[in-house]
């Protein structure tokens, strides 16, 4: 009798839950899975590297427009920066897919090697972000889209098994240097004015740094997996000590080059960049030549170069703002 007069509770079926704005458990689970996949793709593409490429793009645009006393179009610049970010994610996720065997041999903790991101999901992310980069690049301007297409081609040439520029230090250096140069050129294109001497010196020296320091230093500590994969990097062929000496010498030479460029151009942003680069080059050389201690770790020279890059770009932008 008591059950007959009990109040009737509302139904909690999937349809009624959706009607009241509460997602059904499968939908919520699918959303969480998609968000986790996107997050793992971004982590696989190395957030610090993504930010560095966007910073190169923006610095190239602002150095050029400032030297030409031209105010860049903010929407075009923003679209171009987002386009470059998407293209960078595509290239680096593709690199993660192609490096899967070596990364596992080197005990990498990145999502693909650790099994947190599936290869099929990563390949879909490569296609989607590449398309987004090209479409947004077109919205920013045809020259930006053309540079994005070149950048994507270089990124895939670096990692694709049929070409695999990453397998040899000279080809890896050439491709990464060209990819960094394409980034600065795209920023110049987004600014709406022609290339200036200040931007040219900055772009050439920092691009060479990517090719001569970063491309070599990143292989330190990975010789086991690289040798198993048949790579002929400088660290594999000549040993890590020779690779460290090469990076140290390249850093000092580039510091002298950007200092000479600053004396020639005589613009505050380039002078600030040259001063910071000199300090960073000494830090990179110290990490490369260290024998004992924390600074002698295999990743220490690459980390020192990454910090140097960020500091140089931020110093140039700070000088622009000050001026």
XYZ file of N, CA and C in Angstrom, residues 13-276:
792
model
N 16.626 8.654 -18.133
C 17.169 8.033 -19.338
C 18.147 8.982 -20.010
N 18.886 8.472 -21.008
C 19.870 9.277 -21.711
C 19.205 10.435 -22.435
N 18.002 10.202 -23.011
C 17.330 11.262 -23.749
C 16.871 12.383 -22.832
N 16.281 12.015 -21.647
C 15.809 13.043 -20.734
C 16.979 13.808 -20.132
N 18.101 13.117 -19.879
C 19.273 13.806 -19.344
C 19.792 14.831 -20.336
N 19.791 14.435 -21.623
C 20.243 15.361 -22.650
C 19.302 16.543 -22.759
N 18.003 16.288 -22.599
C 17.025 17.362 -22.705
C 17.223 18.413 -21.623
N 17.697 18.005 -20.469
C 17.923 18.950 -19.384
C 19.352 19.509 -19.406
N 20.107 19.249 -20.503
C 21.445 19.824 -20.644
C 22.531 19.040 -19.964
N 22.226 17.842 -19.475
C 23.245 17.019 -18.822
C 23.717 15.962 -19.811
N 24.984 15.955 -20.196
C 25.433 14.985 -21.187
C 25.357 13.564 -20.656
N 25.049 12.672 -21.551
C 24.990 11.266 -21.163
C 26.400 10.762 -20.889
N 26.555 9.738 -20.093
C 27.890 9.238 -19.760
C 28.741 8.902 -20.974
N 28.194 8.236 -22.027
C 29.055 7.958 -23.184
C 29.556 9.231 -23.851
N 28.702 10.259 -23.966
C 29.117 11.510 -24.597
C 30.207 12.193 -23.774
N 30.004 12.215 -22.460
C 31.011 12.826 -21.586
C 32.331 12.076 -21.677
N 32.230 10.751 -21.720
C 33.450 9.945 -21.835
C 34.154 10.216 -23.154
N 33.358 10.334 -24.248
C 33.949 10.627 -25.548
C 34.611 11.984 -25.584
N 33.986 12.959 -24.933
C 34.578 14.299 -24.879
C 35.895 14.276 -24.126
N 35.915 13.570 -22.986
C 37.153 13.491 -22.212
C 38.254 12.797 -23.001
N 37.878 11.762 -23.751
C 38.855 11.042 -24.559
C 39.422 11.947 -25.650
N 38.541 12.733 -26.307
C 39.001 13.647 -27.352
C 39.917 14.720 -26.773
N 39.519 15.272 -25.613
C 40.349 16.297 -24.982
C 41.707 15.730 -24.591
N 41.701 14.487 -24.102
C 42.966 13.857 -23.726
C 43.846 13.638 -24.961
N 43.230 13.250 -26.075
C 43.991 13.034 -27.306
C 44.599 14.335 -27.808
N 43.808 15.416 -27.791
C 44.326 16.721 -28.213
C 45.481 17.148 -27.319
N 45.315 16.984 -26.011
C 46.381 17.348 -25.082
C 47.647 16.545 -25.325
N 47.507 15.258 -25.587
C 48.675 14.428 -25.851
C 49.346 14.803 -27.165
N 48.558 15.192 -28.160
C 49.137 15.645 -29.433
C 49.959 16.913 -29.226
N 49.421 17.833 -28.441
C 50.157 19.071 -28.174
C 51.431 18.796 -27.385
N 51.357 17.865 -26.430
C 52.568 17.521 -25.684
C 53.576 16.810 -26.576
N 53.096 15.966 -27.476
C 53.993 15.287 -28.411
C 54.714 16.295 -29.306
N 54.022 17.390 -29.643
C 54.612 18.420 -30.498
C 55.498 19.392 -29.730
N 55.722 19.140 -28.436
C 56.677 19.897 -27.621
C 56.273 21.370 -27.500
N 55.498 21.701 -26.483
C 54.990 23.069 -26.327
C 56.050 24.155 -26.376
N 57.229 23.905 -25.812
C 58.281 24.918 -25.851
C 58.739 25.195 -27.276
N 58.756 24.155 -28.112
C 59.140 24.331 -29.508
C 58.031 25.058 -30.261
N 56.771 24.715 -29.993
C 55.648 25.413 -30.626
C 55.734 26.913 -30.342
N 55.929 27.248 -29.068
C 56.016 28.658 -28.686
C 57.206 29.335 -29.347
N 58.311 28.606 -29.498
C 59.497 29.197 -30.110
C 59.244 29.551 -31.571
N 58.563 28.694 -32.300
C 58.282 28.983 -33.704
C 57.344 30.175 -33.844
N 56.341 30.266 -32.987
C 55.443 31.422 -33.023
C 56.208 32.692 -32.679
N 57.132 32.596 -31.720
C 57.937 33.754 -31.344
C 58.832 34.186 -32.500
N 59.381 33.237 -33.236
C 60.176 33.590 -34.422
C 59.320 34.341 -35.441
N 58.117 33.822 -35.680
C 57.205 34.448 -36.636
C 56.905 35.891 -36.227
N 56.525 36.087 -34.990
C 56.150 37.415 -34.499
C 57.351 38.358 -34.507
N 58.522 37.863 -34.098
C 59.716 38.705 -34.075
C 60.103 39.147 -35.480
N 60.029 38.231 -36.442
C 60.323 38.610 -37.825
C 59.397 39.700 -38.326
N 58.120 39.593 -37.981
C 57.151 40.599 -38.417
C 57.395 41.946 -37.755
N 57.619 41.948 -36.445
C 57.740 43.212 -35.716
C 59.078 43.903 -35.982
N 60.163 43.138 -36.122
C 61.441 43.752 -36.463
C 61.365 44.455 -37.817
N 60.712 43.794 -38.771
C 60.607 44.368 -40.115
C 59.731 45.609 -40.117
N 58.555 45.518 -39.531
C 57.627 46.647 -39.555
C 58.175 47.837 -38.765
N 58.897 47.572 -37.664
C 59.452 48.660 -36.878
C 60.554 49.392 -37.647
N 61.449 48.630 -38.276
C 62.529 49.258 -39.035
C 61.994 50.063 -40.215
N 60.871 49.627 -40.780
C 60.269 50.333 -41.910
C 59.260 51.393 -41.468
N 59.122 51.578 -40.148
C 58.159 52.541 -39.588
C 56.752 52.280 -40.122
N 56.392 51.002 -40.081
C 55.095 50.578 -40.605
C 54.339 49.846 -39.498
N 53.055 50.141 -39.377
C 52.229 49.467 -38.373
C 51.620 48.215 -38.996
N 51.972 47.011 -38.508
C 51.430 45.789 -39.128
C 49.942 45.650 -38.873
N 49.280 44.954 -39.796
C 47.848 44.686 -39.653
C 47.666 43.585 -38.612
N 47.076 43.937 -37.464
C 46.985 43.003 -36.342
C 46.230 41.723 -36.677
N 45.050 41.782 -37.342
C 44.346 40.527 -37.668
C 45.163 39.597 -38.560
N 45.848 40.155 -39.571
C 46.667 39.314 -40.446
C 47.826 38.702 -39.664
N 48.414 39.487 -38.774
C 49.525 38.977 -37.978
C 49.059 37.864 -37.046
N 47.896 38.041 -36.427
C 47.369 37.021 -35.526
C 47.016 35.745 -36.285
N 46.363 35.893 -37.438
C 46.027 34.715 -38.244
C 47.290 33.978 -38.685
N 48.302 34.745 -39.070
C 49.549 34.121 -39.488
C 50.218 33.371 -38.353
N 50.197 33.948 -37.152
C 50.809 33.284 -36.002
C 50.088 31.983 -35.668
N 48.752 32.004 -35.730
C 47.985 30.779 -35.456
C 48.245 29.742 -36.546
N 48.333 30.209 -37.795
C 48.636 29.291 -38.904
C 49.990 28.622 -38.685
N 50.968 29.404 -38.234
C 52.302 28.835 -38.027
C 52.319 27.869 -36.858
N 51.552 28.192 -35.839
C 51.443 27.266 -34.704
C 50.865 25.927 -35.174
N 49.792 25.964 -35.980
C 49.175 24.724 -36.457
C 50.146 23.930 -37.324
N 50.869 24.614 -38.205
C 51.841 23.920 -39.056
C 52.954 23.295 -38.225
N 53.380 23.987 -37.181
C 54.423 23.450 -36.306
C 53.948 22.196 -35.587
N 52.719 22.210 -35.089
C 52.161 21.022 -34.439
C 52.135 19.853 -35.423
N 51.713 20.105 -36.650
C 51.650 19.042 -37.658
C 53.022 18.425 -37.896
N 54.024 19.277 -38.070
C 55.376 18.795 -38.364
C 55.947 17.987 -37.198
N 55.747 18.449 -35.983
C 56.365 17.780 -34.841
C 55.612 16.519 -34.406
N 54.301 16.476 -34.614
C 53.590 15.220 -34.356
C 54.014 14.175 -35.393
N 54.169 14.607 -36.646
C 54.653 13.687 -37.683
C 56.049 13.175 -37.334
N 56.886 14.063 -36.803
C 58.214 13.643 -36.371
C 58.130 12.603 -35.261
N 57.168 12.785 -34.341
C 56.991 11.809 -33.280
C 56.573 10.449 -33.806
N 55.704 10.446 -34.819
C 55.288 9.178 -35.431
C 56.479 8.492 -36.091
N 57.271 9.249 -36.824
C 58.400 8.648 -37.540
C 59.527 8.220 -36.599
N 59.596 8.847 -35.420
C 60.653 8.526 -34.450
C 60.217 7.502 -33.402
N 59.082 6.866 -33.616
C 58.500 6.039 -32.564
C 59.445 4.932 -32.094
N 60.049 4.214 -33.016
C 60.947 3.110 -32.630
C 62.168 3.628 -31.880
N 62.787 4.713 -32.392
C 63.969 5.265 -31.744
C 63.627 5.826 -30.367
N 62.467 6.501 -30.266
C 62.080 7.081 -28.972
C 61.864 5.991 -27.925
N 61.282 4.876 -28.344
C 61.098 3.780 -27.394
C 62.441 3.183 -26.990
N 63.361 3.082 -27.942
C 64.690 2.561 -27.609
C 65.435 3.509 -26.673
N 65.193 4.815 -26.849
C 65.842 5.818 -25.987
C 65.050 6.078 -24.709
N 63.947 5.312 -24.503
C 63.112 5.413 -23.310
C 62.519 6.812 -23.136
N 62.034 7.352 -24.244
C 61.393 8.662 -24.203
C 60.090 8.580 -23.409
N 59.736 9.686 -22.765
C 58.489 9.740 -21.984
C 57.391 10.492 -22.732
N 57.594 10.822 -23.998
C 56.562 11.534 -24.746
C 55.350 10.635 -24.978
N 54.176 11.212 -25.239
C 52.927 10.427 -25.297
C 52.938 9.260 -26.271
N 53.487 9.444 -27.475
C 53.491 8.338 -28.436
C 54.360 7.183 -27.940
N 55.572 7.479 -27.534
C 56.480 6.431 -27.064
C 55.972 5.788 -25.785
N 55.279 6.574 -24.956
C 54.749 6.046 -23.704
C 53.421 5.332 -23.842
N 52.828 5.334 -25.040
C 51.575 4.628 -25.266
C 50.319 5.400 -24.890
N 50.465 6.681 -24.515
C 49.293 7.473 -24.140
C 48.591 8.067 -25.358
N 49.258 8.047 -26.496
C 48.695 8.549 -27.757
C 48.874 7.482 -28.821
N 47.781 7.120 -29.494
C 47.875 6.087 -30.521
C 48.434 6.668 -31.815
N 49.044 5.816 -32.600
C 49.628 6.266 -33.855
C 48.554 6.754 -34.824
N 47.408 6.083 -34.857
C 46.333 6.499 -35.770
C 45.813 7.881 -35.409
N 45.639 8.160 -34.116
C 45.181 9.486 -33.688
C 46.216 10.544 -34.034
N 47.489 10.212 -33.882
C 48.552 11.161 -34.206
C 48.555 11.478 -35.697
N 48.357 10.474 -36.538
C 48.341 10.709 -37.982
C 47.157 11.583 -38.380
N 46.015 11.397 -37.748
C 44.867 12.269 -38.033
C 45.182 13.708 -37.616
N 45.846 13.864 -36.488
C 46.210 15.212 -36.032
C 47.170 15.876 -37.013
N 48.075 15.104 -37.584
C 49.014 15.649 -38.573
C 48.251 16.246 -39.755
N 47.269 15.508 -40.279
C 46.512 15.983 -41.434
C 45.659 17.199 -41.097
N 44.970 17.156 -39.960
C 44.068 18.252 -39.585
C 44.846 19.542 -39.351
N 45.944 19.473 -38.622
C 46.699 20.691 -38.321
C 47.422 21.230 -39.555
N 47.860 20.353 -40.454
C 48.476 20.825 -41.698
C 47.454 21.598 -42.531
N 46.243 21.052 -42.649
C 45.191 21.742 -43.402
C 44.846 23.075 -42.743
N 44.752 23.086 -41.425
C 44.448 24.328 -40.709
C 45.535 25.368 -40.943
N 46.784 24.939 -40.931
C 47.882 25.870 -41.167
C 47.819 26.500 -42.541
N 47.496 25.703 -43.556
C 47.422 26.231 -44.922
C 46.224 27.163 -45.096
N 45.073 26.771 -44.552
C 43.871 27.602 -44.693
C 44.044 28.937 -43.975
N 44.530 28.884 -42.738
C 44.745 30.126 -41.998
C 45.856 30.961 -42.625
N 46.843 30.291 -43.210
C 47.897 31.015 -43.906
C 47.350 31.776 -45.096
N 46.424 31.167 -45.831
C 45.776 31.862 -46.953
C 45.008 33.081 -46.463
N 44.358 32.953 -45.312
C 43.615 34.080 -44.749
C 44.554 35.211 -44.350
N 45.792 34.868 -43.976
C 46.769 35.886 -43.590
C 47.471 36.509 -44.780
N 47.427 35.841 -45.925
C 48.098 36.346 -47.122
C 48.746 35.213 -47.890
N 48.795 35.340 -49.225
C 49.318 34.253 -50.043
C 50.786 33.965 -49.748
N 51.551 34.998 -49.460
C 52.974 34.767 -49.173
C 53.151 33.982 -47.876
N 52.281 34.216 -46.902
C 52.328 33.437 -45.665
C 51.952 31.988 -45.951
N 50.913 31.786 -46.774
C 50.493 30.423 -47.133
C 51.590 29.691 -47.887
N 52.268 30.387 -48.796
C 53.371 29.757 -49.533
C 54.502 29.355 -48.584
N 54.822 30.248 -47.641
C 55.868 29.924 -46.666
C 55.443 28.744 -45.793
N 54.159 28.688 -45.435
C 53.655 27.563 -44.632
C 53.779 26.252 -45.396
N 53.485 26.290 -46.704
C 53.613 25.078 -47.526
C 55.070 24.622 -47.590
N 55.991 25.576 -47.734
C 57.421 25.234 -47.740
C 57.833 24.654 -46.392
N 57.348 25.273 -45.325
C 57.673 24.802 -43.977
C 57.183 23.372 -43.759
N 55.955 23.091 -44.172
C 55.420 21.739 -44.028
C 56.228 20.740 -44.847
N 56.594 21.125 -46.076
C 57.390 20.231 -46.917
C 58.748 19.951 -46.272
N 59.374 20.974 -45.720
C 60.661 20.778 -45.047
C 60.514 19.885 -43.816
N 59.438 20.107 -43.059
C 59.215 19.290 -41.868
C 59.021 17.828 -42.200
N 58.274 17.558 -43.267
C 58.049 16.171 -43.645
C 59.307 15.564 -44.269
N 60.082 16.385 -45.009
C 61.340 15.884 -45.565
C 62.312 15.512 -44.451
N 62.230 16.218 -43.332
C 63.095 15.907 -42.199
C 62.790 14.533 -41.624
N 61.510 14.155 -41.581
C 61.108 12.941 -40.869
C 60.684 11.788 -41.764
N 60.199 12.056 -42.977
C 59.616 11.006 -43.822
C 60.637 9.917 -44.124
N 60.254 8.647 -44.009
C 61.207 7.548 -44.240
C 61.854 7.576 -45.616
N 61.132 8.054 -46.635
C 61.689 8.054 -47.988
C 62.812 9.068 -48.162
N 62.831 10.108 -47.321
C 63.857 11.152 -47.406
C 64.728 11.134 -46.138
N 64.085 11.268 -44.991
C 64.717 11.165 -43.668
C 65.978 12.006 -43.547
N 65.806 13.325 -43.702
C 66.943 14.226 -43.522
C 67.516 14.133 -42.113
N 66.705 13.686 -41.170
C 67.146 13.575 -39.771
C 68.240 12.533 -39.572
N 68.414 11.660 -40.546
C 69.363 10.555 -40.380
C 70.814 10.969 -40.560
N 71.049 12.170 -41.078
C 72.417 12.653 -41.275
C 72.501 14.073 -40.725
N 73.557 14.375 -40.045
C 73.670 15.678 -39.401
C 73.649 16.816 -40.412
N 74.331 16.650 -41.561
C 74.393 17.753 -42.524
C 73.020 18.055 -43.100
N 72.237 17.002 -43.421
C 70.909 17.239 -43.990
C 69.932 17.726 -42.918
N 70.076 17.217 -41.699
C 69.224 17.694 -40.612
C 69.480 19.172 -40.343
N 70.755 19.565 -40.349
C 71.096 20.969 -40.126
C 70.544 21.849 -41.238
N 70.666 21.399 -42.484
C 70.184 22.197 -43.618
C 68.673 22.381 -43.559
N 67.947 21.302 -43.280
C 66.488 21.377 -43.276
C 65.985 22.214 -42.107
N 66.543 22.023 -40.916
C 66.070 22.788 -39.763
C 66.424 24.268 -39.892
N 67.577 24.553 -40.469
C 67.960 25.947 -40.710
C 66.982 26.593 -41.696
N 66.647 25.878 -42.769
C 65.698 26.409 -43.759
C 64.304 26.580 -43.163
N 63.888 25.658 -42.288
C 62.566 25.759 -41.666
C 62.480 26.980 -40.755
N 63.541 27.242 -39.996
C 63.563 28.442 -39.160
C 63.559 29.691 -40.027
N 64.341 29.671 -41.106
C 64.355 30.816 -42.023
C 62.998 31.071 -42.656
N 62.291 29.997 -43.018
C 60.942 30.147 -43.582
C 59.991 30.785 -42.573
N 60.197 30.491 -41.297
C 59.355 31.069 -40.250
C 59.546 32.580 -40.162
N 60.804 33.016 -40.152
C 61.076 34.454 -40.127
C 60.534 35.130 -41.399
N 60.721 34.477 -42.549
C 60.237 35.048 -43.803
C 58.720 35.188 -43.784
N 58.034 34.186 -43.209
C 56.579 34.265 -43.115
C 56.155 35.445 -42.239
N 56.886 35.672 -41.150
C 56.593 36.833 -40.313
C 56.794 38.131 -41.068
N 57.866 38.207 -41.853
C 58.110 39.385 -42.680
C 56.965 39.580 -43.666
N 56.511 38.482 -44.282
C 55.402 38.566 -45.234
C 54.130 39.059 -44.559
N 53.896 38.620 -43.330
C 52.694 39.046 -42.612
C 52.749 40.509 -42.212
N 53.968 41.066 -42.127
C 54.105 42.476 -41.721
C 53.635 43.429 -42.802
N 53.660 42.985 -44.061
C 53.197 43.836 -45.156
C 54.263 44.718 -45.762
N 55.527 44.570 -45.343
C 56.622 45.357 -45.929
C 57.760 44.426 -46.302
N 58.729 44.966 -47.022
C 59.854 44.159 -47.459
C 60.850 43.884 -46.338
N 61.744 42.935 -46.577
C 62.748 42.531 -45.595
C 63.735 43.673 -45.354
N 64.024 43.939 -44.091
C 64.987 44.981 -43.720
C 66.310 44.341 -43.307
N 67.364 45.152 -43.267
C 68.692 44.635 -42.900
C 68.689 44.088 -41.479
N 68.012 44.777 -40.570
C 67.969 44.334 -39.175
C 67.331 42.953 -39.061
N 66.175 42.780 -39.695
C 65.489 41.492 -39.646
C 66.296 40.411 -40.350
N 66.981 40.787 -41.443
C 67.766 39.806 -42.193
C 68.919 39.262 -41.360
N 69.664 40.151 -40.697
C 70.783 39.699 -39.853
C 70.272 38.811 -38.727
N 69.225 39.255 -38.062
C 68.655 38.485 -36.955
C 68.218 37.103 -37.433
N 67.467 37.058 -38.548
C 66.931 35.789 -39.042
C 68.033 34.838 -39.485
N 69.038 35.350 -40.179
C 70.113 34.487 -40.687
C 70.900 33.870 -39.527
N 71.287 34.686 -38.558
C 72.104 34.173 -37.444
C 71.317 33.187 -36.593
N 70.059 33.539 -36.252
C 69.274 32.623 -35.409
C 68.904 31.348 -36.162
N 68.675 31.445 -37.479
C 68.392 30.237 -38.255
C 69.607 29.328 -38.320
N 70.792 29.930 -38.498
C 72.018 29.130 -38.479
C 72.219 28.478 -37.119
N 71.821 29.183 -36.060
C 71.915 28.583 -34.728
C 71.067 27.337 -34.603
N 69.884 27.372 -35.208
C 69.022 26.190 -35.189
C 69.692 25.032 -35.922
N 70.300 25.345 -37.079
C 70.903 24.280 -37.874
C 72.202 23.752 -37.310
N 73.036 24.651 -36.758
C 74.370 24.251 -36.321
C 74.448 23.861 -34.852
N 73.517 24.344 -34.040
C 73.559 24.018 -32.608
C 72.426 23.065 -32.233
N 71.180 23.512 -32.445
C 70.037 22.703 -32.004
C 69.995 21.346 -32.702
N 70.210 21.326 -34.024
C 70.104 20.073 -34.777
C 71.148 19.056 -34.350
N 72.287 19.522 -33.836
C 73.347 18.621 -33.375
C 73.179 18.291 -31.895
N 72.869 19.328 -31.087
C 72.780 19.125 -29.637
C 71.622 18.223 -29.238
N 70.532 18.231 -30.016
C 69.381 17.403 -29.637
C 69.685 15.910 -29.730
N 70.731 15.539 -30.472
C 71.078 14.116 -30.607
C 71.958 13.614 -29.474
N 72.441 14.521 -28.635
C 73.283 14.088 -27.520
C 72.456 13.252 -26.545
N 72.978 12.131 -26.157
C 72.251 11.233 -25.263
C 71.304 10.293 -25.972
N 71.167 10.425 -27.299
C 70.252 9.552 -28.051
C 71.003 8.649 -29.018
N 72.302 8.505 -28.819
C 73.103 7.768 -29.787
C 72.711 6.289 -29.859
N 72.263 5.719 -28.751
C 71.902 4.296 -28.756
C 70.741 4.039 -29.713
N 69.645 4.788 -29.525
C 68.494 4.604 -30.400
C 68.783 5.024 -31.827
N 69.570 6.102 -32.000
C 69.891 6.574 -33.345
C 70.743 5.552 -34.094
N 71.692 4.945 -33.390
C 72.529 3.939 -34.034
C 71.717 2.709 -34.418
N 70.783 2.303 -33.557
C 69.923 1.160 -33.881
C 69.056 1.441 -35.096
N 68.660 2.721 -35.271
C 67.817 3.104 -36.411
C 68.634 3.364 -37.675
N 69.958 3.243 -37.587
C 70.808 3.436 -38.758
C 71.116 4.890 -39.075
N 70.926 5.789 -38.117
C 71.215 7.191 -38.370
C 72.724 7.441 -38.358
N 73.153 8.424 -39.164
C 74.561 8.781 -39.249
C 74.748 10.215 -38.768
N 74.307 10.483 -37.568
C 74.455 11.817 -36.995
C 75.891 12.038 -36.544
N 76.223 13.299 -36.285
C 77.573 13.614 -35.842
C 77.902 12.916 -34.529
N 76.918 12.845 -33.623
C 77.152 12.183 -32.336
C 77.382 10.689 -32.502
N 76.755 10.074 -33.498
C 76.936 8.648 -33.741
C 78.257 8.385 -34.451
N 78.558 9.190 -35.471
C 79.740 8.941 -36.305
C 81.029 9.352 -35.608
N 81.026 10.539 -34.998
C 82.246 11.083 -34.408
C 82.292 10.984 -32.888
N 81.145 10.650 -32.287
C 81.091 10.582 -30.832
C 80.523 11.864 -30.241
N 79.987 11.746 -29.041
C 79.335 12.889 -28.418
C 80.319 14.004 -28.064
N 81.558 13.654 -27.760
C 82.529 14.697 -27.412
C 82.771 15.619 -28.602
N 82.909 15.048 -29.793
C 83.106 15.864 -30.997
C 81.878 16.712 -31.288
N 80.695 16.129 -31.100
C 79.467 16.887 -31.330
C 79.363 18.059 -30.361
N 79.765 17.858 -29.118
C 79.738 18.940 -28.129
C 80.705 20.062 -28.525
N 81.893 19.700 -28.966
C 82.860 20.715 -29.377
C 82.355 21.496 -30.584
N 81.701 20.818 -31.504
C 81.152 21.491 -32.684
C 80.102 22.520 -32.271
N 79.198 22.145 -31.372
C 78.151 23.066 -30.907
C 78.752 24.272 -30.201
N 79.767 24.044 -29.377
C 80.413 25.141 -28.658
C 81.056 26.116 -29.644
N 81.773 25.592 -30.634
C 82.430 26.447 -31.621
C 81.399 27.207 -32.452
N 80.296 26.540 -32.821
C 79.261 27.202 -33.606
C 78.627 28.346 -32.832
N 78.394 28.141 -31.534
C 77.800 29.197 -30.718
C 78.678 30.425 -30.656
N 79.993 30.244 -30.456
C 80.922 31.373 -30.381
C 80.994 32.096 -31.730
N 81.055 31.333 -32.825
C 81.134 31.937 -34.156
C 79.879 32.761 -34.474
N 78.722 32.248 -34.112
C 77.481 32.981 -34.376
C 77.354 34.212 -33.488
N 77.879 34.141 -32.273
C 77.880 35.316 -31.407
C 78.703 36.437 -32.039
N 79.839 36.092 -32.618
C 80.661 37.084 -33.309
C 79.949 37.617 -34.549
N 79.220 36.733 -35.243
C 78.517 37.154 -36.460
C 77.403 38.145 -36.154
N 76.594 37.874 -35.133
C 75.496 38.796 -34.826
C 76.038 40.101 -34.227
N 77.178 40.033 -33.533
C 77.799 41.262 -33.029
C 78.263 42.131 -34.188
N 78.861 41.509 -35.216
C 79.285 42.263 -36.396
C 78.075 42.863 -37.115
N 76.987 42.088 -37.187
C 75.771 42.609 -37.808
C 75.193 43.785 -37.048
N 75.246 43.731 -35.719
C 74.730 44.826 -34.901
C 75.556 46.094 -35.101
N 76.883 45.953 -35.235
C 77.735 47.110 -35.492
C 77.452 47.713 -36.864
N 77.074 46.867 -37.803
C 76.782 47.342 -39.161
C 75.423 48.043 -39.221
N 74.405 47.440 -38.632
C 73.048 47.976 -38.725
C 72.824 49.130 -37.757
N 73.370 49.004 -36.542
C 73.232 50.025 -35.500
C 71.774 50.327 -35.168
N 71.054 49.295 -34.783
C 69.677 49.423 -34.305
C 69.593 48.754 -32.939
N 68.873 49.408 -32.014
C 68.834 48.930 -30.632
C 68.363 47.485 -30.492
N 67.287 47.045 -31.183
C 66.836 45.649 -31.013
C 67.921 44.629 -31.364
N 68.656 44.890 -32.453
C 69.701 43.948 -32.851
C 70.883 44.013 -31.880
N 71.191 45.184 -31.382
C 72.270 45.306 -30.394
C 71.921 44.559 -29.104
N 70.667 44.690 -28.662
C 70.234 43.958 -27.465
C 70.289 42.451 -27.704
N 69.853 42.040 -28.884
C 69.890 40.613 -29.214
C 71.318 40.094 -29.243
N 72.249 40.893 -29.796
C 73.651 40.469 -29.876
C 74.261 40.314 -28.489
N 73.931 41.233 -27.584
C 74.475 41.148 -26.229
C 73.985 39.896 -25.508
N 72.686 39.622 -25.631
C 72.124 38.438 -24.975
C 72.655 37.166 -25.643
